[in-house]
Short mmCIF file of C-alpha atoms in Angstrom, two decimals:
data_model
loop_
_atom_site.label_atom_id
_atom_site.label_comp_id
_atom_site.label_asym_id
_atom_site.label_seq_id
_atom_site.Cartn_x
_atom_site.Cartn_y
_atom_site.Cartn_z
CA UNK A 1 12.63 35.50 -4.75
CA UNK A 2 13.47 32.00 -6.05
CA UNK A 3 12.62 31.02 -9.59
CA UNK A 4 9.73 28.60 -10.08
CA UNK A 5 10.76 25.32 -11.69
CA UNK A 6 8.11 23.12 -13.27
CA UNK A 7 8.81 19.38 -13.27
CA UNK A 8 6.62 17.05 -15.32
CA UNK A 9 6.04 13.30 -15.25
CA UNK A 10 6.76 13.05 -11.54
CA UNK A 11 6.11 9.62 -9.99
CA UNK A 12 4.15 9.40 -6.74
CA UNK A 13 5.10 6.76 -4.17
CA UNK A 14 2.42 7.27 -1.53
CA UNK A 15 -0.58 4.98 -2.15
CA UNK A 16 0.82 2.17 -4.31
CA UNK A 17 -1.12 3.10 -7.43
CA UNK A 18 2.08 4.47 -8.93
CA UNK A 19 0.81 7.51 -10.83
CA UNK A 20 3.76 8.77 -12.84
CA UNK A 21 2.25 11.74 -14.67
CA UNK A 22 2.22 14.40 -11.97
CA UNK A 23 3.34 17.97 -12.53
CA UNK A 24 4.88 19.89 -9.63
CA UNK A 25 6.18 23.42 -9.15
CA UNK A 26 9.28 23.92 -7.03
CA UNK A 27 10.06 27.38 -5.71
CA UNK A 28 13.11 27.37 -3.49
CA UNK A 29 12.26 24.57 -1.11
CA UNK A 30 8.51 24.90 -1.58
CA UNK A 31 6.86 22.07 -3.53
CA UNK A 32 3.35 22.39 -4.97
CA UNK A 33 1.59 19.70 -7.00
CA UNK A 34 -0.60 20.62 -9.96
CA UNK A 35 -3.26 18.60 -11.76
CA UNK A 36 -3.50 15.74 -12.40
CA UNK A 37 -3.09 14.85 -8.72
CA UNK A 38 -5.28 13.41 -5.98
CA UNK A 39 -5.85 15.41 -2.78
CA UNK A 40 -3.77 12.97 -0.70
CA UNK A 41 -0.72 13.23 -2.94
CA UNK A 42 -1.10 17.01 -3.14
CA UNK A 43 -1.09 17.19 0.66
CA UNK A 44 1.89 14.89 1.12
CA UNK A 45 3.94 16.47 -1.67
CA UNK A 46 3.36 19.99 -0.39
CA UNK A 47 6.43 21.33 1.35
CA UNK A 48 6.89 24.85 2.66
CA UNK A 49 10.18 26.68 2.91
CA UNK A 50 10.39 26.46 6.68
CA UNK A 51 13.17 25.43 9.01
CA UNK A 52 13.51 21.66 9.25
CA UNK A 53 13.22 20.05 12.68
CA UNK A 54 16.26 18.75 14.48
CA UNK A 55 17.02 15.44 16.15
CA UNK A 56 16.10 14.94 19.81
CA UNK A 57 17.29 12.62 22.56
CA UNK A 58 15.07 12.31 25.63
CA UNK A 59 13.21 15.39 24.45
CA UNK A 60 16.34 17.55 24.18
CA UNK A 61 17.81 18.90 20.95
CA UNK A 62 20.73 16.79 19.73
CA UNK A 63 22.98 16.48 16.72
CA UNK A 64 22.36 13.65 14.27
CA UNK A 65 25.55 11.98 15.51
CA UNK A 66 24.39 12.19 19.14
CA UNK A 67 20.98 10.81 18.19
CA UNK A 68 22.55 7.94 16.25
CA UNK A 69 24.83 7.12 19.19
CA UNK A 70 21.88 7.11 21.61
CA UNK A 71 19.86 4.86 19.29
CA UNK A 72 22.78 2.46 18.98
CA UNK A 73 23.13 2.20 22.74
CA UNK A 74 19.42 1.45 23.15
CA UNK A 75 19.50 -1.23 20.47
CA UNK A 76 22.69 -2.80 21.83
CA UNK A 77 20.96 -3.30 25.18
CA UNK A 78 17.62 -4.41 23.70
CA UNK A 79 16.25 -7.90 24.27
CA UNK A 80 13.48 -7.94 21.63
CA UNK A 81 13.32 -4.97 19.25
CA UNK A 82 10.45 -4.43 16.83
CA UNK A 83 11.37 -2.58 13.65
CA UNK A 84 7.97 -1.32 12.54
CA UNK A 85 6.26 1.27 10.42
CA UNK A 86 8.64 0.63 7.52
CA UNK A 87 7.15 3.33 5.30
CA UNK A 88 10.37 3.56 3.32
CA UNK A 89 11.80 3.32 -0.18
CA UNK A 90 13.81 0.28 -1.25
CA UNK A 91 17.14 1.64 0.02
CA UNK A 92 15.56 2.39 3.39
CA UNK A 93 14.03 -1.09 3.52
CA UNK A 94 17.41 -2.65 2.85
CA UNK A 95 18.92 -0.58 5.65
CA UNK A 96 16.16 -1.69 8.03
CA UNK A 97 16.94 -5.33 7.26
CA UNK A 98 20.63 -4.63 7.91
CA UNK A 99 19.64 -3.12 11.25
CA UNK A 100 17.70 -6.27 12.15
CA UNK A 101 20.65 -8.45 11.18
CA UNK A 102 22.96 -6.32 13.34
CA UNK A 103 20.79 -6.02 16.46
CA UNK A 104 18.01 -8.58 15.94
CA UNK A 105 14.34 -7.76 15.76
CA UNK A 106 10.92 -8.35 14.22
CA UNK A 107 10.20 -6.63 10.89
CA UNK A 108 6.66 -5.57 9.97
CA UNK A 109 5.01 -2.83 7.90
CA UNK A 110 2.23 -0.85 9.57
CA UNK A 111 -0.12 -1.47 6.60
CA UNK A 112 0.49 -5.23 6.26
CA UNK A 113 -2.91 -6.43 7.54
CA UNK A 114 -4.55 -6.42 4.10
CA UNK A 115 -1.51 -8.10 2.54
CA UNK A 116 -1.74 -11.02 4.94
CA UNK A 117 -5.48 -11.37 4.51
CA UNK A 118 -4.78 -11.79 0.80
CA UNK A 119 -1.93 -14.20 1.54
CA UNK A 120 -4.42 -16.46 3.31
CA UNK A 121 -6.23 -17.00 0.00
CA UNK A 122 -3.14 -17.10 -2.21
CA UNK A 123 -1.38 -19.65 0.00
CA UNK A 124 -4.33 -22.06 -0.02
CA UNK A 125 -5.11 -22.12 -3.74
CA UNK A 126 -2.90 -19.65 -5.59
CA UNK A 127 -4.57 -17.02 -7.75
CA UNK A 128 -4.64 -15.64 -11.26
CA UNK A 129 -3.64 -12.01 -10.76
CA UNK A 130 -3.45 -9.26 -13.33
CA UNK A 131 -1.57 -5.99 -13.68
CA UNK A 132 -2.52 -2.35 -13.97
CA UNK A 133 -1.59 -2.35 -17.66
CA UNK A 134 -3.84 -5.34 -18.32
CA UNK A 135 -6.75 -3.74 -16.47
CA UNK A 136 -6.28 -0.47 -18.37
CA UNK A 137 -6.08 -2.03 -21.79
CA UNK A 138 -8.09 -5.27 -21.70
CA UNK A 139 -10.68 -5.22 -18.91
CA UNK A 140 -14.24 -4.88 -20.19
CA UNK A 141 -16.00 -5.81 -16.92
CA UNK A 142 -14.64 -4.70 -13.56
CA UNK A 143 -16.22 -6.10 -10.39
CA UNK A 144 -15.48 -3.86 -7.38
CA UNK A 145 -16.08 -5.65 -4.08
CA UNK A 146 -16.66 -3.66 -0.89
CA UNK A 147 -16.75 0.09 -0.43
CA UNK A 148 -15.85 2.55 -3.19
CA UNK A 149 -12.03 2.41 -3.26
CA UNK A 150 -11.61 5.87 -4.81
CA UNK A 151 -11.88 7.32 -1.30
CA UNK A 152 -8.43 5.82 -0.65
CA UNK A 153 -7.00 5.74 -4.17
CA UNK A 154 -8.15 9.06 -5.56
CA UNK A 155 -7.27 8.38 -9.21
CA UNK A 156 -7.99 4.64 -9.28
CA UNK A 157 -10.74 4.58 -11.90
CA UNK A 158 -8.99 7.21 -13.97
CA UNK A 159 -5.98 4.88 -14.08
CA UNK A 160 -8.12 1.78 -14.66
CA UNK A 161 -10.14 3.24 -17.53
CA UNK A 162 -8.21 5.52 -19.90
CA UNK A 163 -10.05 7.21 -22.74
CA UNK A 164 -8.39 5.03 -25.39
CA UNK A 165 -7.54 1.51 -24.18
CA UNK A 166 -5.42 -0.59 -26.51
CA UNK A 167 -7.69 -3.63 -26.70
CA UNK A 168 -10.92 -3.19 -24.72
CA UNK A 169 -13.95 -2.02 -26.63
CA UNK A 170 -16.08 1.02 -25.94
CA UNK A 171 -18.69 -0.91 -23.90
CA UNK A 172 -16.81 -1.16 -20.62
CA UNK A 173 -18.78 -1.98 -17.48
CA UNK A 174 -18.12 -1.54 -13.76
CA UNK A 175 -20.18 -3.37 -11.14
CA UNK A 176 -19.99 -2.28 -7.50
CA UNK A 177 -20.76 -5.19 -5.18
CA UNK A 178 -21.09 -3.53 -1.78
CA UNK A 179 -21.01 0.21 -1.19
CA UNK A 180 -22.30 2.70 -3.73
CA UNK A 181 -19.84 4.53 -5.99
CA UNK A 182 -19.23 8.10 -4.91
CA UNK A 183 -19.28 11.24 -7.01
CA UNK A 184 -15.56 11.01 -7.72
CA UNK A 185 -15.83 7.43 -8.98
CA UNK A 186 -18.82 8.20 -11.17
CA UNK A 187 -17.03 11.18 -12.65
CA UNK A 188 -14.01 9.08 -13.57
CA UNK A 189 -16.27 6.36 -14.97
CA UNK A 190 -18.40 8.70 -17.08
CA UNK A 191 -17.63 6.69 -20.22
CA UNK A 192 -18.50 3.31 -18.66
CA UNK A 193 -21.74 1.59 -17.71
CA UNK A 194 -21.94 1.59 -13.91
CA UNK A 195 -24.14 -0.83 -11.92
CA UNK A 196 -24.47 -1.03 -8.14
CA UNK A 197 -25.62 -4.04 -6.11
CA UNK A 198 -25.86 -3.03 -2.45
CA UNK A 199 -24.77 -5.65 0.07
CA UNK A 200 -23.20 -5.78 3.51
CA UNK A 201 -22.18 -9.41 2.93
CA UNK A 202 -20.14 -9.54 -0.30
CA UNK A 203 -18.71 -12.92 0.73
CA UNK A 204 -22.14 -14.54 0.38
CA UNK A 205 -22.74 -12.74 -2.91
CA UNK A 206 -19.36 -13.82 -4.31
CA UNK A 207 -19.92 -17.42 -3.27
CA UNK A 208 -23.28 -17.47 -5.04
CA UNK A 209 -21.72 -15.84 -8.11
CA UNK A 210 -19.08 -18.55 -8.25
CA UNK A 211 -21.74 -21.24 -8.18
CA UNK A 212 -23.80 -19.50 -10.87
CA UNK A 213 -20.77 -19.03 -13.12
CA UNK A 214 -20.18 -22.79 -12.86
CA UNK A 215 -23.66 -23.36 -14.29
CA UNK A 216 -25.35 -24.41 -11.05
CA UNK A 217 -28.13 -22.67 -9.15
CA UNK A 218 -27.53 -22.24 -5.41
CA UNK A 219 -30.55 -22.79 -3.14
CA UNK A 220 -32.15 -19.57 -2.00
CA UNK A 221 -33.73 -16.41 -3.35
CA UNK A 222 -31.26 -13.86 -1.97
CA UNK A 223 -27.53 -13.86 -1.24
CA UNK A 224 -26.04 -11.07 0.82
CA UNK A 225 -29.27 -9.15 0.27
CA UNK A 226 -29.00 -9.37 -3.54
CA UNK A 227 -31.73 -11.21 -5.39
CA UNK A 228 -30.86 -14.48 -7.09
CA UNK A 229 -32.03 -13.21 -10.50
CA UNK A 230 -29.79 -10.13 -10.30
CA UNK A 231 -26.79 -12.31 -9.42
CA UNK A 232 -27.65 -14.76 -12.21
CA UNK A 233 -27.63 -11.86 -14.70
CA UNK A 234 -24.27 -10.67 -13.34
CA UNK A 235 -22.87 -14.21 -13.62
CA UNK A 236 -23.96 -14.30 -17.26
CA UNK A 237 -22.26 -10.94 -17.88
CA UNK A 238 -19.06 -12.25 -16.28
CA UNK A 239 -19.12 -15.37 -18.46
CA UNK A 240 -19.61 -13.27 -21.57
CA UNK A 241 -16.88 -10.73 -20.75
CA UNK A 242 -13.66 -10.93 -22.74
CA UNK A 243 -11.53 -9.93 -19.73
CA UNK A 244 -13.19 -9.63 -16.31
CA UNK A 245 -11.29 -8.32 -13.29
CA UNK A 246 -12.26 -8.55 -9.61
CA UNK A 247 -10.76 -5.97 -7.26
CA UNK A 248 -11.09 -5.41 -3.50
CA UNK A 249 -9.33 -3.85 -0.53
CA UNK A 250 -8.75 -6.58 2.05
CA UNK A 251 -7.51 -4.08 4.63
CA UNK A 252 -10.90 -2.38 4.95
CA UNK A 253 -12.82 -5.48 6.02
CA UNK A 254 -12.46 -7.93 8.89
CA UNK A 255 -13.62 -10.61 6.42
CA UNK A 256 -11.04 -9.53 3.84
CA UNK A 257 -9.49 -13.01 3.76
CA UNK A 258 -12.86 -14.53 2.87
CA UNK A 259 -13.44 -11.88 0.19
CA UNK A 260 -10.05 -12.73 -1.30
CA UNK A 261 -10.82 -16.46 -1.22
CA UNK A 262 -14.22 -16.11 -2.88
CA UNK A 263 -12.93 -13.64 -5.48
CA UNK A 264 -10.10 -16.04 -6.31
CA UNK A 265 -12.51 -18.98 -6.68
CA UNK A 266 -14.78 -16.91 -8.93
CA UNK A 267 -11.89 -15.97 -11.21
CA UNK A 268 -10.72 -19.58 -11.35
CA UNK A 269 -14.14 -20.66 -12.60
CA UNK A 270 -14.33 -17.86 -15.14
CA UNK A 271 -10.98 -18.86 -16.65
CA UNK A 272 -12.41 -22.21 -17.71
CA UNK A 273 -14.16 -20.47 -20.62
CA UNK A 274 -12.83 -16.87 -20.77
CA UNK A 275 -10.10 -14.65 -19.33
CA UNK A 276 -10.27 -13.08 -15.88
CA UNK A 277 -7.95 -11.96 -13.12
CA UNK A 278 -7.84 -10.58 -9.59
CA UNK A 279 -6.39 -7.17 -8.76
CA UNK A 280 -6.04 -6.82 -4.96
CA UNK A 281 -5.69 -3.22 -3.83
CA UNK A 282 -3.00 -2.11 -1.38
CA UNK A 283 0.62 -1.02 -1.43
CA UNK A 284 0.50 2.08 0.78
CA UNK A 285 3.94 3.58 1.55
CA UNK A 286 5.84 0.96 -0.49
CA UNK A 287 4.33 -1.98 1.39
CA UNK A 288 4.79 -4.24 -1.64
CA UNK A 289 8.40 -3.17 -2.17
CA UNK A 290 9.37 -3.75 1.47
CA UNK A 291 7.73 -7.17 1.36
CA UNK A 292 9.58 -8.02 -1.85
CA UNK A 293 12.88 -6.97 -0.34
CA UNK A 294 12.43 -9.19 2.71
CA UNK A 295 11.66 -12.12 0.43
CA UNK A 296 14.86 -11.45 -1.51
CA UNK A 297 17.06 -10.90 1.52
CA UNK A 298 15.65 -13.28 4.13
CA UNK A 299 13.53 -15.77 2.19
CA UNK A 300 10.46 -14.74 4.18
CA UNK A 301 7.91 -11.93 3.80
CA UNK A 302 7.06 -9.30 6.40
CA UNK A 303 6.28 -10.38 9.96
CA UNK A 304 9.66 -12.06 10.22
CA UNK A 305 12.02 -12.10 13.20
CA UNK A 306 15.80 -12.02 12.80
CA UNK A 307 17.54 -13.46 15.84
CA UNK A 308 21.02 -14.86 16.16
CA UNK A 309 21.64 -14.65 12.40
CA UNK A 310 18.57 -16.80 11.73
CA UNK A 311 15.15 -15.76 10.41
CA UNK A 312 11.75 -17.04 11.55
CA UNK A 313 8.41 -16.12 9.99
CA UNK A 314 5.03 -16.13 11.72
CA UNK A 315 2.21 -14.10 10.18
CA UNK A 316 0.31 -13.90 13.47
CA UNK A 317 2.96 -13.84 16.20
CA UNK A 318 5.11 -11.24 14.45
CA UNK A 319 2.33 -8.87 13.40
CA UNK A 320 3.02 -5.44 14.90
CA UNK A 321 0.26 -5.51 17.50
CA UNK A 322 1.22 -8.97 18.75
CA UNK A 323 4.98 -8.36 18.57
CA UNK A 324 4.66 -5.21 20.69
CA UNK A 325 3.52 -7.34 23.60
CA UNK A 326 6.97 -8.95 23.76
CA UNK A 327 9.12 -6.06 22.52
CA UNK A 328 11.20 -3.81 24.75
CA UNK A 329 12.27 -1.38 21.99
CA UNK A 330 10.25 -0.05 19.06
CA UNK A 331 12.15 1.33 16.08
CA UNK A 332 9.46 3.26 14.20
CA UNK A 333 10.24 4.21 10.60
CA UNK A 334 7.81 6.33 8.54
CA UNK A 335 9.27 8.55 5.84
CA UNK A 336 6.39 8.93 3.36
CA UNK A 337 3.83 10.44 5.72
CA UNK A 338 3.50 11.55 9.38
CA UNK A 339 2.21 8.18 10.53
CA UNK A 340 2.59 8.05 14.35
CA UNK A 341 3.68 4.87 16.13
CA UNK A 342 1.19 2.75 18.09
CA UNK A 343 0.98 3.07 21.86
CA UNK A 344 4.01 1.42 23.43
CA UNK A 345 5.39 1.51 26.98
CA UNK A 346 8.98 0.63 26.08
CA UNK A 347 11.71 2.71 24.50
CA UNK A 348 10.98 4.27 21.10
CA UNK A 349 13.48 5.20 18.41
CA UNK A 350 11.70 7.15 15.69
CA UNK A 351 13.03 7.80 12.19
CA UNK A 352 10.06 9.88 11.26
CA UNK A 353 8.48 12.28 8.81
CA UNK A 354 9.14 15.79 10.18
CA UNK A 355 5.42 16.54 10.61
CA UNK A 356 4.74 13.49 12.82
CA UNK A 357 2.80 14.22 16.03
CA UNK A 358 3.67 11.81 18.84
CA UNK A 359 1.46 10.90 21.79
CA UNK A 360 4.64 10.02 23.66
CA UNK A 361 8.01 11.72 23.17
CA UNK A 362 10.39 9.20 21.55
CA UNK A 363 13.57 8.37 23.42
CA UNK A 364 15.37 9.17 20.18
CA UNK A 365 13.91 11.14 17.28
CA UNK A 366 15.68 11.50 13.95
CA UNK A 367 13.61 13.44 11.39
CA UNK A 368 14.10 11.98 7.91
CA UNK A 369 13.45 13.17 4.39
CA UNK A 370 10.63 11.94 2.18
CA UNK A 371 11.45 9.72 -0.83
CA UNK A 372 10.39 11.47 -4.01
CA UNK A 373 10.56 14.89 -2.34
CA UNK A 374 13.85 15.27 -0.46
CA UNK A 375 15.80 12.49 -2.12
CA UNK A 376 15.60 9.98 -4.94
CA UNK A 377 14.46 6.42 -4.33
CA UNK A 378 12.58 3.44 -5.70
CA UNK A 379 9.18 1.97 -4.79
CA UNK A 380 7.03 -0.90 -6.04
CA UNK A 381 3.57 -0.44 -7.51
CA UNK A 382 0.69 -2.33 -5.87
CA UNK A 383 0.58 -4.99 -8.61
CA UNK A 384 4.12 -5.97 -7.48
CA UNK A 385 5.72 -6.19 -10.93
CA UNK A 386 6.72 -2.58 -11.63
CA UNK A 387 9.29 -0.58 -9.69
CA UNK A 388 9.09 3.19 -9.99
CA UNK A 389 12.00 5.61 -9.67
CA UNK A 390 11.27 8.63 -7.49
CA UNK A 391 13.29 11.76 -8.13
CA UNK A 392 14.37 14.42 -5.64
CA UNK A 393 12.33 17.61 -6.00
CA UNK A 394 14.41 19.87 -3.79
CA UNK A 395 17.76 20.03 -2.03
CA UNK A 396 17.59 17.79 1.04
CA UNK A 397 18.36 19.09 4.51
CA UNK A 398 17.28 15.88 6.25
CA UNK A 399 18.90 12.45 5.90
CA UNK A 400 17.18 9.59 4.13
CA UNK A 401 16.18 6.57 6.20
CA UNK A 402 19.08 4.64 4.65
CA UNK A 403 21.53 7.34 5.73
CA UNK A 404 20.08 7.59 9.24
CA UNK A 405 20.15 3.83 9.77
CA UNK A 406 23.70 3.61 8.46
CA UNK A 407 24.82 6.12 11.11
CA UNK A 408 23.14 4.03 13.81
CA UNK A 409 24.53 0.70 12.63
CA UNK A 410 28.06 1.70 11.69
CA UNK A 411 29.07 3.87 14.62
#
């Protein structure tokens, strides 16, 4: 029986929150997470000591070399590849860009919708964003717009509100503008004053708040279903806060771009007399890191096409769903979790998490290891300023995405 090794201060690269205080037990090739850990990270970190899957070509077992050769042949004959998914660490993202430069193709992350809804606001006016460290240590009033985000980011409020912040006082307040906080959120916010204003139209409520913060009274008695007096009191609290922060998840709402725009305008008005910042939520499966890497390498963010050694960006035309309409080959890359590819009639090359369930058998399947479990790597936190090193927790038997792509491109 293998000895049990306990590893502390493990960084998690799954949701973008960047928790770096996990404890895991490794027994042989089994990996088990211990508290503190959210259920999602515990599930994705858990690895059993079972035989790893093998590569397949046209549904038949193949060696990694045979699979790489088959993928290369498909890409060499492709007219318009889409390199999607992109749930990879920084080395894998760099390899994906190299693949696009070699064979051409559109590059997009499967979770980029929220990012581009936020871009719509940032591109028009810019915004005053903050960081996780600033929220933890300075924020005394947090305005949460939309549904309770702790359903997606299990330790969010625990990370936002530590027991002993460096600068914020004891009277910290959290206002939910939208859905009610769940039991998990209330438990993590036990030391804070929690207020809930129910609304299905936070855009209208945010717009009214911005007007009230500016010292003007908007016409009407209710905004988004919230009474004018309640919003006036909230506006006064925001003006009196030492460091207010507005946070939202643009990916969860079709009006996420309008939420981002109104939140940005509200923070701009608050900064005339006090300090405030926006903290957009996101970053699943290193979305922020992949986007950063494309900016460094190509000068454009995600949703960029590389064709004939030139790059072209279009946030609408090169979104995954739209790009699939013109693509003849889909290269699907998802190493952090078993995220399946979207429906696609053309050829599929999958560099995938070994537990992925496919609706359609890929033409080429190369199972890959998970960053932070099977191999070391680097990811970016959702606030885009901190990169986190992920360590290997067990001996790898599957290649990393970077290794798999290198075999395809260099053969």
